[in-house]
Coordinates of C-alpha atoms in Angstrom, one line a residue:
Chain A
M1 CA -10.0 -16.7 -14.9
L2 CA -12.0 -18.6 -12.3
L3 CA -10.0 -17.1 -9.4
V4 CA -10.5 -13.7 -10.7
Q5 CA -14.2 -14.2 -11.2
L6 CA -14.8 -15.6 -7.9
A7 CA -12.6 -12.9 -6.3
F8 CA -14.6 -10.0 -7.9
R9 CA -17.9 -11.5 -7.0
N10 CA -16.8 -12.0 -3.5
L11 CA -15.6 -8.8 -3.0
F12 CA -19.3 -7.3 -3.7
R13 CA -21.1 -9.9 -1.6
N14 CA -20.9 -7.6 1.2
G15 CA -20.9 -4.3 -0.2
R16 CA -20.9 -2.2 3.0
R17 CA -18.1 -4.0 4.2
T18 CA -16.2 -3.8 0.9
F19 CA -17.0 -0.2 0.9
L20 CA -15.8 0.7 4.3
T21 CA -12.6 -1.2 3.7
C22 CA -12.0 0.7 0.4
L23 CA -12.9 3.9 2.4
L24 CA -10.0 3.0 4.9
I25 CA -7.5 2.3 2.1
T26 CA -8.5 5.2 -0.1
S27 CA -8.2 7.6 2.8
S28 CA -4.5 6.4 3.8
L29 CA -3.5 6.9 0.1
V30 CA -5.0 10.2 -0.1
V31 CA -3.6 11.4 3.3
M32 CA -0.3 10.0 2.3
I33 CA -0.1 11.8 -1.1
L34 CA -1.3 14.9 0.4
M35 CA 1.0 14.9 3.4
D36 CA 3.9 14.1 1.0
G37 CA 2.9 17.1 -1.3
L38 CA 2.7 19.3 1.8
I39 CA 6.1 18.4 3.1
L40 CA 7.6 18.8 -0.4
G41 CA 5.8 22.2 -0.4
M42 CA 7.2 23.2 3.1
L43 CA 10.6 21.9 2.0
G44 CA 10.5 23.9 -1.2
V45 CA 9.8 27.1 0.8
M46 CA 12.3 26.5 3.3
V47 CA 15.2 25.6 1.0
G48 CA 14.1 28.4 -1.3
G49 CA 14.0 30.8 1.4
I50 CA 17.3 30.0 2.5
T51 CA 18.7 29.7 -1.1
Q52 CA 16.8 32.5 -2.8
T53 CA 16.8 35.1 -0.3
L54 CA 20.6 36.0 -0.3
E55 CA 22.7 32.9 0.1
G56 CA 22.3 31.7 -3.3
E57 CA 22.2 27.9 -4.3
A58 CA 26.1 27.8 -4.2
Q59 CA 29.0 30.1 -3.5
I60 CA 32.5 30.5 -4.4
Y61 CA 34.9 32.2 -1.9
K62 CA 38.3 32.3 -0.7
S63 CA 39.0 29.5 1.6
G64 CA 38.3 30.5 5.4
F65 CA 36.2 33.5 4.4
R66 CA 32.9 32.0 5.6
D67 CA 34.3 30.7 9.0
R68 CA 34.6 34.3 10.6
F69 CA 33.6 36.7 7.4
D70 CA 37.3 37.8 7.6
S71 CA 37.3 40.5 4.9
T72 CA 41.1 40.2 4.3
L73 CA 40.3 36.7 2.6
Y74 CA 39.2 37.7 -0.7
L75 CA 39.5 36.5 -4.4
A76 CA 41.9 39.0 -5.4
S77 CA 41.6 38.1 -9.3
P78 CA 38.1 36.7 -9.8
E79 CA 38.2 37.4 -13.8
S80 CA 39.0 33.8 -14.8
I81 CA 36.2 32.5 -12.6
L82 CA 33.7 35.2 -13.7
T83 CA 34.6 33.9 -17.3
V84 CA 33.9 30.3 -16.3
L85 CA 30.6 31.2 -14.8
E86 CA 29.6 33.5 -17.9
E87 CA 30.1 30.5 -20.2
D88 CA 28.5 27.7 -17.7
A89 CA 25.2 26.3 -19.0
T90 CA 24.0 24.8 -15.8
L91 CA 23.8 28.5 -14.3
T92 CA 20.9 30.8 -14.7
A93 CA 22.5 33.7 -12.8
Y94 CA 25.5 34.5 -10.6
A95 CA 26.1 37.7 -8.4
P96 CA 29.6 39.0 -7.3
R97 CA 29.7 40.5 -3.8
V98 CA 32.0 42.4 -1.4
I99 CA 31.1 41.7 2.1
V100 CA 32.7 43.7 5.0
P101 CA 31.8 44.0 8.5
A102 CA 31.4 47.8 9.5
V103 CA 29.9 50.3 11.8
I104 CA 26.9 51.9 10.2
G105 CA 26.0 55.3 11.6
S106 CA 23.3 57.8 11.3
S107 CA 22.9 61.4 12.8
Y108 CA 21.1 59.7 15.8
N109 CA 22.7 56.4 16.4
T110 CA 25.4 53.8 15.3
L111 CA 25.1 49.9 14.8
G112 CA 27.5 47.1 13.9
G113 CA 26.4 45.5 10.6
M114 CA 27.5 43.9 7.4
V115 CA 28.0 46.0 4.3
Y116 CA 27.1 44.0 1.1
G117 CA 28.7 45.5 -2.1
V118 CA 26.5 44.2 -4.8
D119 CA 26.0 44.1 -8.6
P120 CA 22.3 45.5 -8.6
E121 CA 21.3 44.0 -12.0
K122 CA 23.1 40.5 -11.4
E123 CA 21.3 40.4 -7.9
I124 CA 17.9 40.7 -9.4
A125 CA 18.5 37.3 -11.0
T126 CA 20.1 35.8 -8.1
S127 CA 18.5 36.8 -4.8
R128 CA 15.5 38.6 -3.7
L129 CA 17.2 42.1 -2.9
R130 CA 14.9 43.7 -5.6
Q131 CA 11.7 42.0 -4.5
A132 CA 12.6 42.9 -0.7
L133 CA 12.5 46.7 -1.6
I134 CA 9.4 48.2 0.5
E135 CA 9.9 51.9 0.4
G136 CA 12.3 54.1 -2.0
E137 CA 14.2 53.1 -5.1
Y138 CA 16.2 50.1 -6.0
L139 CA 20.3 50.7 -6.4
T140 CA 21.3 52.5 -9.7
N141 CA 24.1 53.8 -11.0
N142 CA 24.4 56.3 -8.3
P143 CA 27.6 55.3 -6.3
R144 CA 26.3 56.8 -3.0
G145 CA 22.9 55.0 -3.1
L146 CA 22.4 52.5 -0.2
L147 CA 19.8 50.0 0.6
M148 CA 19.0 49.2 4.4
G149 CA 17.0 46.6 6.3
R150 CA 13.7 48.1 7.8
L151 CA 14.7 47.1 11.3
M152 CA 18.0 48.8 11.1
A153 CA 16.5 52.0 9.6
E154 CA 14.2 51.9 12.6
K155 CA 17.0 51.6 15.1
L156 CA 19.2 54.2 13.4
E157 CA 15.9 56.6 13.2
I158 CA 16.5 57.3 9.4
G159 CA 14.5 57.2 6.3
I160 CA 14.8 57.7 2.6
G161 CA 17.2 60.3 1.5
D162 CA 18.9 60.3 4.8
R163 CA 22.6 60.1 5.1
V164 CA 24.6 57.2 6.5
V165 CA 28.3 56.7 7.4
L166 CA 29.9 53.5 7.0
T167 CA 33.2 53.1 8.9
A168 CA 35.3 49.9 8.4
S169 CA 38.8 48.5 8.0
A170 CA 40.4 48.7 4.6
V171 CA 41.2 45.1 3.5
D172 CA 44.8 46.1 2.3
N173 CA 46.1 47.9 5.3
N174 CA 43.8 47.8 8.0
E175 CA 43.4 51.4 8.0
L176 CA 40.2 52.8 8.9
V177 CA 38.1 54.0 6.1
Q178 CA 34.8 55.9 6.1
G179 CA 32.2 56.5 3.5
L180 CA 29.1 58.5 3.2
F181 CA 26.1 57.3 1.5
R182 CA 22.2 58.1 1.4
V183 CA 19.4 55.8 1.8
S184 CA 17.9 55.3 -1.5
G185 CA 15.6 52.3 -0.4
I186 CA 14.3 50.3 2.7
I187 CA 14.2 46.7 2.4
E188 CA 12.4 43.8 4.3
F189 CA 13.4 40.2 3.7
G190 CA 11.4 38.9 6.7
P191 CA 14.2 37.0 8.9
K192 CA 15.1 39.5 11.7
E193 CA 18.7 38.9 11.3
L194 CA 18.9 40.2 7.7
D195 CA 16.6 43.1 8.2
E196 CA 18.5 44.7 11.2
S197 CA 21.9 44.0 10.3
F198 CA 22.6 44.2 6.4
V199 CA 23.2 47.3 4.2
F200 CA 23.7 47.1 0.3
I201 CA 25.8 49.3 -1.8
P202 CA 27.0 49.3 -5.3
I203 CA 30.0 46.7 -5.7
G204 CA 32.2 49.3 -7.4
A205 CA 31.5 51.9 -4.5
A206 CA 32.5 48.9 -2.0
Q207 CA 35.6 47.7 -3.8
A208 CA 36.8 51.4 -3.9
L209 CA 36.0 52.1 -0.3
F210 CA 37.5 49.1 1.2
H211 CA 40.7 49.0 -1.2
L212 CA 39.5 45.9 -2.7
G213 CA 40.5 46.7 -6.5
D214 CA 38.8 44.2 -8.5
G215 CA 38.6 41.8 -5.5
L216 CA 35.5 40.0 -4.4
H217 CA 34.5 38.2 -1.1
Q218 CA 31.8 35.8 -2.4
I219 CA 30.1 34.8 -5.9
A220 CA 26.5 33.5 -5.3
L221 CA 25.2 31.1 -8.0
R222 CA 21.6 30.1 -9.1
F223 CA 21.3 27.0 -11.0
K224 CA 18.8 25.8 -13.6
D225 CA 18.1 22.8 -11.1
F226 CA 18.9 23.7 -7.7
Q227 CA 20.0 20.0 -6.9
D228 CA 23.0 20.5 -9.3
A229 CA 24.5 22.8 -6.7
N230 CA 25.1 19.7 -4.3
R231 CA 26.4 17.2 -6.9
S232 CA 29.8 16.2 -5.9
D233 CA 30.6 15.6 -9.7
L234 CA 29.7 18.9 -10.9
A235 CA 32.0 20.1 -13.8
L236 CA 31.8 23.8 -12.7
A237 CA 33.1 23.1 -9.2
R238 CA 36.2 21.3 -10.6
E239 CA 36.7 24.1 -13.2
I240 CA 37.0 26.8 -10.7
Q241 CA 38.9 24.8 -8.2
E242 CA 42.2 26.6 -7.7
E243 CA 44.5 26.9 -4.8
G244 CA 42.6 28.6 -1.9
V245 CA 39.0 29.0 -3.7
E246 CA 36.3 27.1 -2.3
F247 CA 33.0 26.0 -3.9
K248 CA 30.1 25.0 -1.8
G249 CA 26.6 24.1 -2.6
W250 CA 23.6 24.9 -0.3
L251 CA 23.5 21.7 1.6
A252 CA 27.3 22.5 2.5
L253 CA 26.6 26.2 3.1
Q254 CA 23.7 25.3 5.4
P255 CA 24.3 21.7 7.1
S256 CA 21.3 22.3 9.4
V257 CA 19.0 22.3 6.2
G258 CA 20.5 18.9 5.2
A259 CA 19.8 17.5 8.7
M260 CA 16.3 18.9 8.4
L261 CA 15.7 17.3 5.1
E262 CA 16.9 14.2 6.6
M263 CA 14.7 14.4 9.6
T264 CA 11.7 15.1 7.3
S265 CA 12.2 12.1 5.1
Y266 CA 12.3 10.1 8.3
A267 CA 9.2 11.5 9.7
T268 CA 7.3 11.0 6.5
L269 CA 8.5 7.4 6.6
I270 CA 7.3 7.1 10.0
I271 CA 4.0 8.8 9.5
G272 CA 3.7 6.6 6.3
V273 CA 4.3 3.3 8.1
V274 CA 1.9 4.3 11.0
L275 CA -0.9 5.0 8.4
F276 CA -0.4 2.0 6.5
L277 CA 0.1 -0.1 9.5
F278 CA -3.6 1.1 10.6
A279 CA -4.9 0.6 7.3
S280 CA -3.3 -3.0 7.1
L281 CA -5.1 -3.9 10.4
G282 CA -8.2 -2.8 9.1
V283 CA -7.7 -4.8 5.8
V284 CA -6.6 -7.7 7.8
N285 CA -9.9 -7.3 10.0
S286 CA -12.1 -7.1 7.0
I287 CA -10.6 -10.2 5.4
F288 CA -10.8 -12.2 8.5
M289 CA -14.4 -11.1 8.8
S290 CA -15.0 -12.3 5.3
I291 CA -13.3 -15.5 5.8
Y292 CA -15.2 -16.4 9.0
E293 CA -18.3 -15.3 7.0
R294 CA -17.5 -17.8 4.6
L295 CA -15.9 -20.5 6.8
Y296 CA -18.7 -23.2 5.7
E297 CA -18.3 -22.2 1.9
L298 CA -14.6 -22.4 1.9
A299 CA -14.7 -25.7 3.9
I300 CA -16.8 -27.2 1.2
A301 CA -14.8 -25.8 -1.7
K302 CA -11.7 -27.4 0.0
A303 CA -13.8 -30.8 0.8
I304 CA -14.6 -31.1 -2.9
G305 CA -10.9 -30.8 -4.2
T306 CA -10.0 -27.2 -4.2
R307 CA -6.3 -27.3 -3.3
P308 CA -5.2 -25.0 -0.4
A309 CA -3.1 -22.8 -2.7
F310 CA -6.2 -21.9 -4.7
I311 CA -8.1 -20.8 -1.5
G312 CA -5.1 -18.8 -0.3
G313 CA -4.7 -17.2 -3.9
L314 CA -8.3 -16.4 -3.8
I315 CA -8.0 -14.5 -0.6
L316 CA -4.7 -12.6 -2.0
L317 CA -6.6 -11.7 -5.0
E318 CA -9.5 -10.4 -3.2
A319 CA -7.0 -8.2 -1.2
F320 CA -5.3 -7.3 -4.4
A321 CA -8.7 -6.3 -6.1
L322 CA -9.6 -4.2 -3.0
A323 CA -6.3 -2.3 -3.1
V324 CA -6.7 -1.8 -6.9
I325 CA -10.3 -0.4 -6.4
S326 CA -9.3 1.7 -3.6
C327 CA -6.5 3.1 -5.6
G328 CA -8.8 3.6 -8.5
I329 CA -11.1 5.8 -6.3
G330 CA -8.3 7.4 -4.3
L331 CA -5.9 8.7 -7.0
P332 CA -8.6 11.0 -8.7
I333 CA -9.6 12.3 -5.2
A334 CA -6.0 12.9 -4.3
F335 CA -5.2 14.4 -7.6
C336 CA -8.2 16.9 -7.1
L337 CA -7.2 17.8 -3.7
M338 CA -3.7 18.3 -4.7
T339 CA -4.6 20.4 -7.5
Y340 CA -6.9 22.5 -5.6
F341 CA -4.6 23.2 -2.8
A342 CA -1.4 23.6 -5.2
A343 CA -3.5 26.6 -6.7
N344 CA -5.2 27.7 -3.7
G345 CA -2.7 27.0 -0.8
L346 CA -3.5 25.5 2.6
P347 CA -4.1 28.3 5.1
L348 CA -1.7 28.1 8.0
G349 CA -3.0 31.0 10.0
G350 CA -0.5 33.6 9.3
T351 CA 3.2 34.0 8.5
M352 CA 5.9 32.6 10.8
E353 CA 9.7 32.3 11.0
F354 CA 11.3 28.9 11.2
S355 CA 15.0 28.3 11.1
G356 CA 15.6 31.9 9.8
V357 CA 13.1 31.3 6.9
V358 CA 9.6 33.0 6.7
L359 CA 6.9 30.5 5.9
P360 CA 4.1 32.3 4.1
G361 CA 0.4 32.3 5.6
R362 CA -0.6 29.6 3.0
L363 CA 1.4 26.3 2.1
Y364 CA 1.1 25.2 -1.4
P365 CA 1.5 21.5 -1.8
E366 CA 4.0 20.1 -4.4
L367 CA 2.5 17.6 -6.8
V368 CA 4.9 15.1 -8.2
W369 CA 4.3 12.1 -10.3
Y370 CA 5.9 9.5 -8.0
Q371 CA 3.3 10.3 -5.6
F372 CA 0.5 8.8 -8.1
V373 CA 2.7 5.9 -9.0
Q374 CA 4.7 4.9 -6.2
F375 CA 2.2 5.4 -3.4
P376 CA -0.6 3.4 -5.0
L377 CA 2.0 0.7 -5.7
Y378 CA 3.1 0.6 -1.8
V379 CA -0.7 0.6 -1.1
I380 CA -1.3 -2.5 -3.3
L381 CA 1.7 -4.2 -2.1
L382 CA 1.2 -3.6 1.6
T383 CA -2.5 -4.5 1.3
V384 CA -1.4 -8.0 -0.5
V385 CA 1.2 -8.5 2.3
A386 CA -1.5 -7.7 4.9
A387 CA -3.5 -10.5 3.5
I388 CA -1.1 -13.2 3.6
Y389 CA -1.9 -14.0 7.1
P390 CA -5.5 -14.3 6.4
A391 CA -4.8 -16.3 3.0
L392 CA -2.6 -18.8 5.0
F393 CA -5.3 -19.1 7.5
A394 CA -8.0 -19.9 4.8
A395 CA -5.7 -22.0 3.0
R396 CA -5.2 -24.2 6.2
I397 CA -9.0 -24.6 7.0
A398 CA -9.8 -28.2 7.9
P399 CA -12.7 -29.0 6.1
A400 CA -14.3 -31.7 8.7
R401 CA -13.9 -29.3 11.5
S402 CA -15.0 -26.1 10.0
L403 CA -17.9 -27.7 8.5
Q404 CA -19.1 -28.7 12.0
K405 CA -18.4 -25.5 13.5
A406 CA -20.2 -23.5 11.1
L407 CA -23.2 -25.4 11.1
Chain B
M1 CA -18.5 -56.5 -7.7
S2 CA -15.4 -54.8 -7.1
I3 CA -14.7 -52.8 -3.4
V4 CA -14.6 -49.2 -3.7
I5 CA -13.8 -48.3 -0.3
E6 CA -12.5 -50.3 2.5
T7 CA -11.9 -49.1 6.1
Q8 CA -9.4 -51.3 8.2
N9 CA -9.7 -51.0 12.1
L10 CA -10.5 -47.2 11.7
R11 CA -10.1 -45.3 15.0
R12 CA -10.5 -41.4 15.7
C13 CA -10.5 -39.9 19.0
Y14 CA -11.4 -36.3 20.2
G15 CA -10.2 -34.7 23.5
R16 CA -7.4 -36.0 25.7
G17 CA -6.8 -37.6 29.0
V18 CA -10.0 -38.1 30.9
T19 CA -12.2 -36.4 28.2
L20 CA -10.9 -38.8 25.6
V21 CA -13.4 -40.1 23.4
A22 CA -13.3 -42.4 20.4
A23 CA -15.9 -41.3 17.8
V24 CA -15.0 -44.0 15.7
N25 CA -13.4 -46.9 17.3
G26 CA -11.9 -49.8 15.2
I27 CA -14.6 -49.7 12.3
S28 CA -13.9 -52.1 9.3
V29 CA -16.1 -52.0 6.6
S30 CA -16.1 -52.2 2.8
I31 CA -18.3 -50.7 0.1
E32 CA -18.7 -52.4 -3.3
Q33 CA -19.2 -50.6 -6.4
G34 CA -22.7 -49.6 -7.2
E35 CA -24.0 -49.9 -3.6
F36 CA -26.7 -47.6 -2.1
T37 CA -25.5 -47.8 1.5
A38 CA -26.6 -45.7 4.6
I39 CA -24.6 -45.6 7.8
I40 CA -27.2 -44.9 10.6
G41 CA -27.0 -44.4 14.2
P42 CA -28.1 -42.0 16.9
S43 CA -26.4 -38.5 17.2
G44 CA -23.0 -38.7 18.3
S45 CA -22.8 -42.3 17.2
G46 CA -19.8 -41.7 15.0
K47 CA -21.4 -41.7 11.6
S48 CA -20.5 -38.3 10.3
T49 CA -16.7 -38.8 11.8
L50 CA -16.7 -42.2 9.8
L51 CA -18.0 -40.5 6.8
N52 CA -15.3 -37.7 6.9
L53 CA -12.6 -40.4 7.5
I54 CA -13.7 -42.0 4.3
G55 CA -14.0 -38.8 2.3
G56 CA -10.4 -37.9 3.3
L57 CA -11.8 -34.8 5.3
D58 CA -10.3 -36.0 8.5
Q59 CA -7.3 -38.1 9.4
P60 CA -7.6 -41.2 11.5
D61 CA -5.6 -41.9 14.5
E62 CA -5.3 -45.3 13.5
G63 CA -6.2 -47.9 10.8
R64 CA -6.4 -47.4 7.0
V65 CA -8.8 -46.2 4.3
L66 CA -8.5 -47.9 1.1
L67 CA -10.2 -46.2 -1.9
Q68 CA -9.8 -48.5 -5.0
G69 CA -7.0 -50.1 -3.2
Q70 CA -5.2 -46.9 -2.5
D71 CA -4.6 -45.8 1.2
I72 CA -5.9 -42.2 1.8
A73 CA -5.2 -42.0 5.4
G74 CA -1.8 -40.7 5.2
M75 CA -2.3 -38.0 2.5
T76 CA -2.0 -34.4 3.2
G77 CA -2.1 -31.0 1.1
N78 CA -2.6 -31.2 -2.5
A79 CA -2.4 -35.0 -2.7
I80 CA -5.5 -35.3 -0.5
S81 CA -7.2 -32.3 -2.3
D82 CA -6.5 -33.8 -5.7
F83 CA -7.7 -37.3 -4.7
R84 CA -11.0 -35.9 -3.4
R85 CA -11.5 -33.9 -6.4
D86 CA -11.0 -36.8 -8.8
H87 CA -12.5 -39.6 -6.9
I88 CA -15.2 -38.7 -4.2
G89 CA -18.2 -36.5 -4.8
F90 CA -19.8 -34.8 -2.0
I91 CA -23.2 -33.7 -0.9
F92 CA -23.6 -32.0 2.6
Q93 CA -26.6 -31.0 4.6
A94 CA -26.9 -27.6 3.5
Y95 CA -25.4 -24.5 1.6
N96 CA -23.5 -27.0 -0.3
L97 CA -22.9 -24.4 -3.3
I98 CA -20.6 -21.2 -3.8
P99 CA -23.4 -18.7 -3.6
V100 CA -21.5 -16.1 -6.0
L101 CA -21.5 -18.7 -8.9
S102 CA -24.6 -19.8 -10.9
A103 CA -25.6 -23.4 -10.7
H104 CA -24.1 -23.8 -14.1
E105 CA -20.8 -22.5 -12.6
N106 CA -21.2 -24.6 -9.5
I107 CA -21.2 -27.8 -11.4
E108 CA -18.4 -26.5 -13.8
Y109 CA -16.2 -25.4 -10.8
I110 CA -14.8 -28.9 -10.0
M111 CA -14.2 -29.7 -13.7
L112 CA -12.4 -26.4 -14.1
L113 CA -10.4 -27.7 -11.1
Q114 CA -9.8 -31.0 -12.9
G115 CA -8.5 -29.1 -16.0
V116 CA -11.3 -30.7 -18.3
P117 CA -11.4 -28.5 -21.8
K118 CA -14.1 -25.9 -21.9
L119 CA -16.2 -27.7 -24.5
N120 CA -16.3 -31.1 -22.6
R121 CA -17.0 -29.1 -19.3
Q122 CA -20.1 -27.3 -21.0
A123 CA -21.6 -30.6 -22.3
R124 CA -21.2 -32.3 -19.3
V125 CA -22.8 -29.4 -17.2
L126 CA -25.7 -29.7 -19.5
E127 CA -25.9 -33.2 -19.2
M128 CA -25.8 -33.1 -15.3
L129 CA -28.4 -30.3 -15.1
G130 CA -30.4 -32.7 -17.4
L131 CA -30.1 -35.7 -15.2
V132 CA -31.3 -34.0 -12.1
G133 CA -34.1 -32.2 -13.8
L134 CA -32.8 -28.6 -13.8
K135 CA -32.5 -27.9 -17.5
G136 CA -32.9 -24.4 -18.1
L137 CA -32.2 -23.3 -14.7
G138 CA -28.3 -23.1 -14.9
H139 CA -28.0 -19.3 -15.1
R140 CA -29.6 -19.1 -11.5
R141 CA -27.6 -18.6 -8.4
P142 CA -28.3 -20.5 -5.3
A143 CA -30.1 -17.9 -3.6
E144 CA -32.5 -18.1 -6.7
L145 CA -33.1 -21.7 -6.2
S146 CA -35.3 -23.8 -3.6
G147 CA -33.5 -26.1 -1.1
G148 CA -34.4 -29.0 -3.1
Q149 CA -33.1 -27.5 -6.4
Q150 CA -29.8 -26.4 -4.5
Q151 CA -29.5 -30.1 -3.3
R152 CA -30.0 -31.2 -7.0
V153 CA -27.3 -28.9 -8.1
A154 CA -25.1 -30.5 -5.4
V155 CA -25.9 -33.9 -6.6
A156 CA -25.1 -32.7 -10.3
R157 CA -21.7 -31.5 -9.1
A158 CA -20.9 -34.5 -7.2
M159 CA -21.5 -36.6 -10.4
A160 CA -19.7 -34.1 -12.7
S161 CA -16.1 -35.2 -11.5
K162 CA -17.1 -38.8 -12.5
P163 CA -16.2 -39.8 -8.8
D164 CA -15.9 -43.5 -7.6
I165 CA -18.1 -42.9 -4.7
I166 CA -20.6 -40.0 -3.7
L167 CA -20.6 -39.3 0.1
A168 CA -23.7 -37.7 1.3
D169 CA -23.9 -36.4 4.8
E170 CA -27.5 -35.9 5.9
P171 CA -28.5 -34.6 2.4
T172 CA -32.1 -34.2 3.3
A173 CA -31.9 -32.7 6.8
N174 CA -32.7 -29.3 5.7
L175 CA -35.4 -30.2 3.4
D176 CA -39.2 -30.8 3.7
S177 CA -40.2 -34.5 3.5
K178 CA -41.7 -34.2 -0.2
T179 CA -38.5 -32.5 -1.5
G180 CA -36.4 -34.9 0.5
A181 CA -38.2 -37.9 -1.0
E182 CA -37.8 -36.4 -4.6
L183 CA -34.1 -35.9 -4.0
L184 CA -33.7 -39.5 -2.7
D185 CA -35.7 -41.0 -5.6
L186 CA -33.4 -39.2 -7.8
M187 CA -30.3 -40.5 -6.4
R188 CA -31.6 -43.8 -6.2
Q189 CA -32.3 -43.6 -9.9
L190 CA -28.9 -42.5 -10.7
N191 CA -27.6 -45.2 -8.7
A192 CA -29.8 -47.7 -10.4
E193 CA -29.2 -46.3 -14.1
L194 CA -25.6 -45.2 -14.0
G195 CA -24.4 -47.8 -11.3
L196 CA -23.1 -44.8 -9.0
T197 CA -22.0 -45.8 -5.6
F198 CA -23.7 -43.7 -2.9
L199 CA -22.9 -43.6 0.9
F200 CA -25.0 -41.9 3.2
S201 CA -24.7 -40.7 6.8
T202 CA -28.2 -40.3 8.3
H203 CA -31.0 -40.9 10.6
D204 CA -33.6 -40.1 8.0
Q205 CA -36.3 -42.8 7.8
M206 CA -36.8 -42.2 4.1
I207 CA -33.1 -42.8 3.2
M208 CA -33.2 -46.1 5.4
A209 CA -36.0 -47.1 3.5
R210 CA -34.4 -46.6 0.2
A211 CA -31.0 -48.0 1.4
Q212 CA -29.9 -51.6 0.0
R213 CA -27.6 -51.9 3.0
L214 CA -27.7 -50.4 6.6
V215 CA -24.7 -50.0 8.4
H216 CA -25.7 -49.5 12.3
I217 CA -23.3 -47.5 14.2
K218 CA -23.4 -47.1 18.0
D219 CA -20.6 -45.6 20.2
G220 CA -18.1 -45.7 17.4
V221 CA -18.3 -49.3 16.7
V222 CA -20.5 -51.1 14.0
E223 CA -23.5 -52.8 15.6
Q224 CA -25.2 -54.3 12.7
D225 CA -24.3 -54.5 8.9
E226 CA -27.8 -55.2 7.4
V227 CA -28.0 -56.1 3.6
R228 CA -31.3 -56.0 2.2

């Protein structure tokens, strides 16, 4: 009790120094929380951009299909898989697709691209196809309707209602097949690759045109928790596993995203360590100043019989109290800032494309409970650790020498 | 009378090589229970060093310091801290007190370290405050007390732990002569009435005038041991 009383009273002896040290620790905590929130927000945008635009959080396809998008590798009888998907509780949506490379021609021009045969209704819950529509109408029951990327439409010099001819090889006999469609809508996802190379037609029309029967090239999945897609023990993955069928989560589909996530977590760690290192140096400096200021007093306390451990404990307790006070101030500040920016976003100065993902003009930090529990604990722990050296110094004060020096 | 403190051939040097100086050079002296003794000598004579060695604040290079027959010269860490706490009272020149504690808490502090029960502590603090003439001022922090009052609190704290001896290093150095004389009279009174043993290090004439015994030190050796 005496130790606690002394520690708190000592802290407020030099209010300005305590305030400045608190400010340093508080700022570090607030910056750390904000930075983590922003990184989480950015990762969310990037992962979301990749998984929600078109890819899905996981995919089911015939082994080898994704290597070269070889349209002859398709799921010929996907009914049993679709039944499993229909009943799975971890999923929120799935979308069956036919994907065939084709030559896309207008009256003025021709381009190479990918034809996606999609189920318009299922895509609404699985991808951003519906949201990407910027002109015209979304796909309907019309078997001749077609959605085209804005950049492709510009290159082909066509607009809504114009005719488009798709030419490709039939998957069963490699014979050339052609289909005539009319542009019902223009879409814009953002990434250039998607907007200049992809066209979307109803899945039934695609299956008929490319001689697929009921066959599918890909089934894109969305989960209730997007992290489930990467779980190695996922029951769904085991259930649909049969000869020649592959199930892959978004991390396996996009290894570069995994590398980016790993790199980001390292970067966060490094920045955090540097930040707290500076804060710790500030704390060490401040505590040493307070020790030198009280050298005579500490020497007297020791002379009259205070044990070294008590003196050391006092310094550690002062550091602990300093950190607790700083966290007490920093947490509400961090919470207010995070809440504000989570609602209003942090302006980035315009949209930009990064690794095939379009980052919006504003970044919204993500507020997570651990930022307000783990980070303050780290701050308290690191502050106390930083105070160990000054505490040892204080505990080892030689009374006779210090009394002489201080006078 | 029993011997409280005895030093045997005590030696303490500072510096090394050609700069080696023996601040205390083979001093043997004994202090008996109830003495009011002053170690006197010019600046640099070694009186404060001797007091530090006797109080266990410094380690001798040679010799022994026996307090109630126990050699404290080799004690370190908690052992010497506990020994000082239980057996020696200290009064220093100035700034004796912990500034963030009140006079009452400063006196209580040492008993807290000793593990004295709360009720006993409170009673003893009040008793000590009464003895040094500071009844009713226990709530004041050092900054709210005069220099003389602060030294009185230091005397009270030194007595509170019921030590075998009180060591006072220039206790009047920062006081005006009137306040210094009052403080010395108080200590002399406590010595006479309670039988407390006081050992001073000083060159203050007022202390010398009141001391029963004067140990003259020069260049680290006892030049004269004068009992009045």
